[in-house]
PDB file of C-alpha atoms in Angstrom:
ATOM      1  CA  HIS O   1     109.189  87.702 123.224  1.00 39.00           C
ATOM      2  CA  SER O   2     110.419  91.271 124.041  1.00 42.00           C
ATOM      3  CA  LEU O   3     113.012  90.883 120.873  1.00 42.00           C
ATOM      4  CA  ILE O   4     109.857  91.045 118.718  1.00 44.00           C
ATOM      5  CA  LEU O   5     107.743  93.131 120.416  1.00 42.00           C
ATOM      6  CA  LEU O   6     110.701  95.892 120.644  1.00 42.00           C
ATOM      7  CA  THR O   7     111.364  95.151 117.217  1.00 46.00           C
ATOM      8  CA  ALA O   8     107.515  96.071 116.466  1.00 45.00           C
ATOM      9  CA  SER O   9     106.780  98.762 118.520  1.00 45.00           C
ATOM     10  CA  CYS O  10     109.199 101.089 116.609  1.00 44.00           C
ATOM     11  CA  LEU O  11     107.031 100.172 113.746  1.00 44.00           C
ATOM     12  CA  LEU O  12     103.659  99.993 115.315  1.00 39.00           C
ATOM     13  CA  SER O  13     100.519 101.187 117.726  1.00 38.00           C
ATOM     14  CA  GLY O  14      97.446 100.637 118.294  1.00 36.00           C
ATOM     15  CA  VAL O  15      94.135 102.033 116.306  1.00 35.00           C
ATOM     16  CA  ALA O  16      92.140  98.492 115.874  1.00 39.00           C
ATOM     17  CA  MET O  17      91.976  97.333 112.326  1.00 45.00           C
ATOM     18  CA  ALA O  18      89.853  94.131 112.937  1.00 49.00           C
ATOM     19  CA  LYS O  19      88.165  92.343 116.019  1.00 54.00           C
ATOM     20  CA  LYS O  20      90.027  90.091 117.796  1.00 54.00           C
ATOM     21  CA  ASP O  21      87.073  88.070 117.726  1.00 60.00           C
ATOM     22  CA  GLU O  22      86.836  87.958 113.768  1.00 84.00           C
ATOM     23  CA  LEU O  23      90.782  86.754 113.449  1.00 88.00           C
ATOM     24  CA  PRO O  24      91.811  83.347 112.981  1.00 92.00           C
ATOM     25  CA  ALA O  25      93.384  82.062 115.676  1.00 93.00           C
ATOM     26  CA  VAL O  26      95.853  80.346 113.670  1.00 94.00           C
ATOM     27  CA  SER O  27      96.883  81.946 110.394  1.00 93.00           C
ATOM     28  CA  HIS O  28      97.089  80.149 107.460  1.00 94.00           C
ATOM     29  CA  ASP O  29     100.910  79.941 107.495  1.00 94.00           C
ATOM     30  CA  GLY O  30     101.322  78.233 111.164  1.00 95.00           C
ATOM     31  CA  LEU O  31     100.943  81.255 113.421  1.00 96.00           C
ATOM     32  CA  GLU O  32      99.150  81.863 115.994  1.00 96.00           C
ATOM     33  CA  LEU O  33      96.800  85.144 116.762  1.00 95.00           C
ATOM     34  CA  ARG O  34      98.493  86.768 120.077  1.00 91.00           C
ATOM     35  CA  LYS O  35      97.717  89.088 122.542  1.00 83.00           C
ATOM     36  CA  GLY O  36      99.241  92.283 120.749  1.00 75.00           C
ATOM     37  CA  LYS O  37     100.579  95.270 123.355  1.00 78.00           C
ATOM     38  CA  VAL O  38     102.479  97.071 119.959  1.00 77.00           C
ATOM     39  CA  ALA O  39     100.397  96.153 117.372  1.00 85.00           C
ATOM     40  CA  GLU O  40      96.349  95.214 117.618  1.00 87.00           C
ATOM     41  CA  VAL O  41      97.503  92.429 115.498  1.00 92.00           C
ATOM     42  CA  VAL O  42     100.466  89.978 116.293  1.00 94.00           C
ATOM     43  CA  TYR O  43     100.448  86.381 115.071  1.00 95.00           C
ATOM     44  CA  VAL O  44     103.856  84.450 116.539  1.00 96.00           C
ATOM     45  CA  ARG O  45     105.086  81.002 115.465  1.00 97.00           C
ATOM     46  CA  PRO O  46     104.053  78.415 118.502  1.00 97.00           C
ATOM     47  CA  GLY O  47     107.162  77.820 120.398  1.00 96.00           C
ATOM     48  CA  VAL O  48     109.328  79.895 118.880  1.00 96.00           C
ATOM     49  CA  ASP O  49     112.706  81.628 121.225  1.00 95.00           C
ATOM     50  CA  PHE O  50     113.363  85.103 119.981  1.00 94.00           C
ATOM     51  CA  SER O  51     116.134  85.198 122.526  1.00 94.00           C
ATOM     52  CA  GLY O  52     119.065  83.935 120.153  1.00 94.00           C
ATOM     53  CA  TYR O  53     118.454  86.403 118.033  1.00 94.00           C
ATOM     54  CA  LYS O  54     120.785  89.185 118.164  1.00 93.00           C
ATOM     55  CA  ARG O  55     120.786  91.180 114.743  1.00 96.00           C
ATOM     56  CA  PHE O  56     118.750  92.171 112.289  1.00 96.00           C
ATOM     57  CA  ALA O  57     118.614  92.669 108.535  1.00 97.00           C
ATOM     58  CA  ILE O  58     116.032  94.618 107.101  1.00 97.00           C
ATOM     59  CA  LEU O  59     114.791  94.107 103.832  1.00 96.00           C
ATOM     60  CA  GLU O  60     112.856  97.230 101.645  1.00 95.00           C
ATOM     61  CA  CYS O  61     109.924  99.112 102.496  1.00 96.00           C
ATOM     62  CA  PRO O  62     107.143  98.876  99.595  1.00 96.00           C
ATOM     63  CA  VAL O  63     104.830 101.126 100.224  1.00 94.00           C
ATOM     64  CA  ALA O  64     101.029 100.922  98.442  1.00 90.00           C
ATOM     65  CA  PHE O  65      98.043 103.108  98.224  1.00 88.00           C
ATOM     66  CA  SER O  66      95.146 102.118  98.996  1.00 86.00           C
ATOM     67  CA  LYS O  67      92.790 101.297  95.886  1.00 82.00           C
ATOM     68  CA  ASP O  68      90.368 104.182  96.322  1.00 78.00           C
ATOM     69  CA  TRP O  69      92.721 106.533  97.000  1.00 74.00           C
ATOM     70  CA  GLU O  70      94.898 106.049  94.068  1.00 65.00           C
ATOM     71  CA  ARG O  71      91.534 106.286  91.941  1.00 68.00           C
ATOM     72  CA  GLU O  72      90.181 108.556  93.046  1.00 71.00           C
ATOM     73  CA  ARG O  73      93.706 110.685  93.223  1.00 65.00           C
ATOM     74  CA  LYS O  74      93.978 110.290  89.441  1.00 62.00           C
ATOM     75  CA  SER O  75      90.442 111.170  88.408  1.00 63.00           C
ATOM     76  CA  GLY O  76      89.095 113.375  91.069  1.00 60.00           C
ATOM     77  CA  ALA O  77      88.997 117.272  91.786  1.00 61.00           C
ATOM     78  CA  THR O  78      92.911 116.804  92.989  1.00 64.00           C
ATOM     79  CA  ARG O  79      94.563 114.907  90.654  1.00 73.00           C
ATOM     80  CA  VAL O  80      98.098 113.656  91.305  1.00 78.00           C
ATOM     81  CA  SER O  81     100.230 112.031  88.510  1.00 81.00           C
ATOM     82  CA  GLN O  82     101.265 108.362  88.764  1.00 83.00           C
ATOM     83  CA  LYS O  83     105.140 110.088  88.765  1.00 89.00           C
ATOM     84  CA  ASP O  84     104.119 111.709  91.926  1.00 86.00           C
ATOM     85  CA  MET O  85     102.652 108.749  93.660  1.00 86.00           C
ATOM     86  CA  ASP O  86     105.630 106.852  92.370  1.00 90.00           C
ATOM     87  CA  GLU O  87     107.875 110.053  94.672  1.00 92.00           C
ATOM     88  CA  MET O  88     105.511 109.832  97.367  1.00 89.00           C
ATOM     89  CA  LYS O  89     105.914 106.160  97.469  1.00 91.00           C
ATOM     90  CA  ALA O  90     110.099 106.289  97.070  1.00 95.00           C
ATOM     91  CA  GLY O  91     110.136 109.395  99.127  1.00 93.00           C
ATOM     92  CA  LEU O  92     108.143 107.591 102.470  1.00 92.00           C
ATOM     93  CA  SER O  93     110.105 104.095 101.221  1.00 95.00           C
ATOM     94  CA  ALA O  94     113.312 105.658 102.279  1.00 95.00           C
ATOM     95  CA  GLU O  95     112.513 107.991 105.222  1.00 94.00           C
ATOM     96  CA  PHE O  96     111.044 104.318 106.939  1.00 93.00           C
ATOM     97  CA  LEU O  97     113.685 102.793 106.346  1.00 95.00           C
ATOM     98  CA  LYS O  98     116.013 105.679 107.647  1.00 95.00           C
ATOM     99  CA  ILE O  99     114.010 106.048 110.986  1.00 93.00           C
ATOM    100  CA  PHE O 100     113.850 102.366 111.677  1.00 93.00           C
ATOM    101  CA  LYS O 101     117.125 101.620 111.359  1.00 94.00           C
ATOM    102  CA  GLU O 102     117.865 104.152 113.307  1.00 93.00           C
ATOM    103  CA  GLU O 103     115.909 102.923 116.045  1.00 92.00           C
ATOM    104  CA  LEU O 104     116.747  99.592 115.922  1.00 91.00           C
ATOM    105  CA  GLN O 105     120.473 100.680 116.139  1.00 92.00           C
ATOM    106  CA  ASP O 106     120.779 103.396 118.496  1.00 90.00           C
ATOM    107  CA  LYS O 107     117.683 103.355 120.618  1.00 88.00           C
ATOM    108  CA  GLY O 108     117.739  99.593 120.750  1.00 87.00           C
ATOM    109  CA  GLY O 109     120.921  98.823 120.867  1.00 89.00           C
ATOM    110  CA  TYR O 110     120.714  96.218 117.669  1.00 91.00           C
ATOM    111  CA  THR O 111     123.744  95.421 114.818  1.00 95.00           C
ATOM    112  CA  LEU O 112     121.948  95.419 111.372  1.00 96.00           C
ATOM    113  CA  VAL O 113     123.846  92.871 108.763  1.00 97.00           C
ATOM    114  CA  THR O 114     123.453  92.248 105.579  1.00 95.00           C
ATOM    115  CA  GLU O 115     124.109  88.418 105.586  1.00 96.00           C
ATOM    116  CA  ALA O 116     122.124  85.236 106.978  1.00 97.00           C
ATOM    117  CA  ALA O 117     123.915  83.851 110.230  1.00 97.00           C
ATOM    118  CA  ASP O 118     121.998  81.896 113.017  1.00 97.00           C
ATOM    119  CA  ASP O 119     121.696  84.983 115.172  1.00 97.00           C
ATOM    120  CA  VAL O 120     120.005  87.391 112.392  1.00 97.00           C
ATOM    121  CA  LEU O 121     116.055  87.859 111.845  1.00 97.00           C
ATOM    122  CA  ILE O 122     114.820  89.143 108.471  1.00 97.00           C
ATOM    123  CA  LEU O 123     112.512  92.489 109.364  1.00 97.00           C
ATOM    124  CA  ARG O 124     110.588  92.801 106.412  1.00 97.00           C
ATOM    125  CA  PRO O 125     108.273  95.771 106.467  1.00 96.00           C
ATOM    126  CA  ALA O 126     105.788  96.843 104.718  1.00 95.00           C
ATOM    127  CA  ILE O 127     103.808 100.526 104.268  1.00 93.00           C
ATOM    128  CA  ILE O 128     100.167  99.636 102.526  1.00 92.00           C
ATOM    129  CA  ASP O 129      96.375 100.773 102.324  1.00 88.00           C
ATOM    130  CA  LEU O 130      98.741 103.995 102.154  1.00 87.00           C
ATOM    131  CA  GLU O 131      95.989 107.733 101.964  1.00 84.00           C
ATOM    132  CA  VAL O 132      97.287 111.069 101.617  1.00 77.00           C
ATOM    133  CA  SER O 133      94.698 113.658 102.880  1.00 66.00           C
ATOM    134  CA  ALA O 134      95.719 116.103 101.186  1.00 51.00           C
ATOM    135  CA  PRO O 135      99.001 115.593  98.722  1.00 50.00           C
ATOM    136  CA  ASP O 136     101.405 118.600  97.756  1.00 47.00           C
ATOM    137  CA  SER O 137     100.693 118.679  93.979  1.00 49.00           C
ATOM    138  CA  LEU O 138     102.968 121.685  92.386  1.00 49.00           C
ATOM    139  CA  SER O 139      99.975 123.978  90.497  1.00 49.00           C
ATOM    140  CA  ALA O 140     100.227 127.281  89.116  1.00 48.00           C
ATOM    141  CA  GLY O 141      98.850 129.490  92.131  1.00 49.00           C
ATOM    142  CA  ARG O 142      97.696 129.837  95.331  1.00 49.00           C
ATOM    143  CA  SER O 143      95.491 126.537  96.577  1.00 45.00           C
ATOM    144  CA  TYR O 144      94.689 125.791  99.974  1.00 43.00           C
ATOM    145  CA  THR O 145      93.622 122.331 101.207  1.00 42.00           C
ATOM    146  CA  LEU O 146      91.972 122.007 104.610  1.00 39.00           C
ATOM    147  CA  SER O 147      91.788 118.426 106.250  1.00 38.00           C
ATOM    148  CA  GLU O 148      90.388 116.865 109.204  1.00 47.00           C
ATOM    149  CA  SER O 149      93.675 114.615 108.601  1.00 46.00           C
ATOM    150  CA  ALA O 150      96.628 114.286 107.327  1.00 56.00           C
ATOM    151  CA  GLY O 151      95.495 110.860 106.067  1.00 73.00           C
ATOM    152  CA  GLY O 152      96.642 107.092 107.454  1.00 86.00           C
ATOM    153  CA  MET O 153      98.265 103.722 106.591  1.00 89.00           C
ATOM    154  CA  THR O 154      98.655 100.268 107.706  1.00 91.00           C
ATOM    155  CA  LEU O 155     101.894  98.878 108.921  1.00 91.00           C
ATOM    156  CA  TYR O 156     102.820  95.545 108.146  1.00 93.00           C
ATOM    157  CA  LEU O 157     106.025  93.691 109.704  1.00 95.00           C
ATOM    158  CA  GLU O 158     106.974  90.190 108.676  1.00 97.00           C
ATOM    159  CA  ILE O 159     109.847  88.576 110.744  1.00 97.00           C
ATOM    160  CA  PHE O 160     111.799  85.155 109.569  1.00 98.00           C
ATOM    161  CA  ASP O 161     114.265  83.711 110.703  1.00 98.00           C
ATOM    162  CA  SER O 162     117.768  84.421 107.842  1.00 97.00           C
ATOM    163  CA  VAL O 163     119.047  80.687 107.893  1.00 97.00           C
ATOM    164  CA  THR O 164     115.754  78.519 107.455  1.00 97.00           C
ATOM    165  CA  GLY O 165     113.431  81.897 105.762  1.00 97.00           C
ATOM    166  CA  GLN O 166     110.471  80.015 108.318  1.00 97.00           C
ATOM    167  CA  ILE O 167     108.842  82.947 109.114  1.00 98.00           C
ATOM    168  CA  LEU O 168     108.508  83.531 112.567  1.00 97.00           C
ATOM    169  CA  ALA O 169     106.009  86.366 113.411  1.00 96.00           C
ATOM    170  CA  ARG O 170     103.729  88.786 111.155  1.00 96.00           C
ATOM    171  CA  ALA O 171     102.906  92.626 113.394  1.00 94.00           C
ATOM    172  CA  ILE O 172      99.750  94.448 111.641  1.00 93.00           C
ATOM    173  CA  ASP O 173      98.533  97.841 112.660  1.00 88.00           C
ATOM    174  CA  ARG O 174      96.667 100.898 111.132  1.00 83.00           C
ATOM    175  CA  GLN O 175      97.355 104.335 111.879  1.00 79.00           C
ATOM    176  CA  GLU O 176      95.254 107.126 111.322  1.00 73.00           C
ATOM    177  CA  ASP O 177      96.359 110.889 111.880  1.00 65.00           C
ATOM    178  CA  ARG O 178      94.119 112.516 113.933  1.00 56.00           C
TER     179      ARG O 178
END
């Protein structure tokens, strides 16, 4: 279990998303709810042994704004174009993957690969419900935006066996900037 916790810790730490007693004990795909030390919500396949996994393959990290944020920014006082939102998502995805890979390789000492093998876990990260409080819009003139927070996002990680494709674990955590 330490391997999954180390991997998830690169991504996640804890602001509560939902109360534990509101979550199902077993997910729709057979994963069991576990006590999370590094993420608020952690589901793990019963009986899985992570000790045989030594390497990782990392999939692209999709980024999605929260539905309300996107609607408000397209029509509100602080307008953000679809092009700007696409650039923000691409930039955040690239930066996230860069840092995630550095954490695993440099600090964790793990090997990253691109092919399946018995000792390879596939990591599928995602950033969802992204809310940026004060997006930088290139408008003429000087403008100032005051905000209590830079925003928030939900970090989501699924972990699969690379040979069978079976999901082994899922970690979910909401991050809010203070």
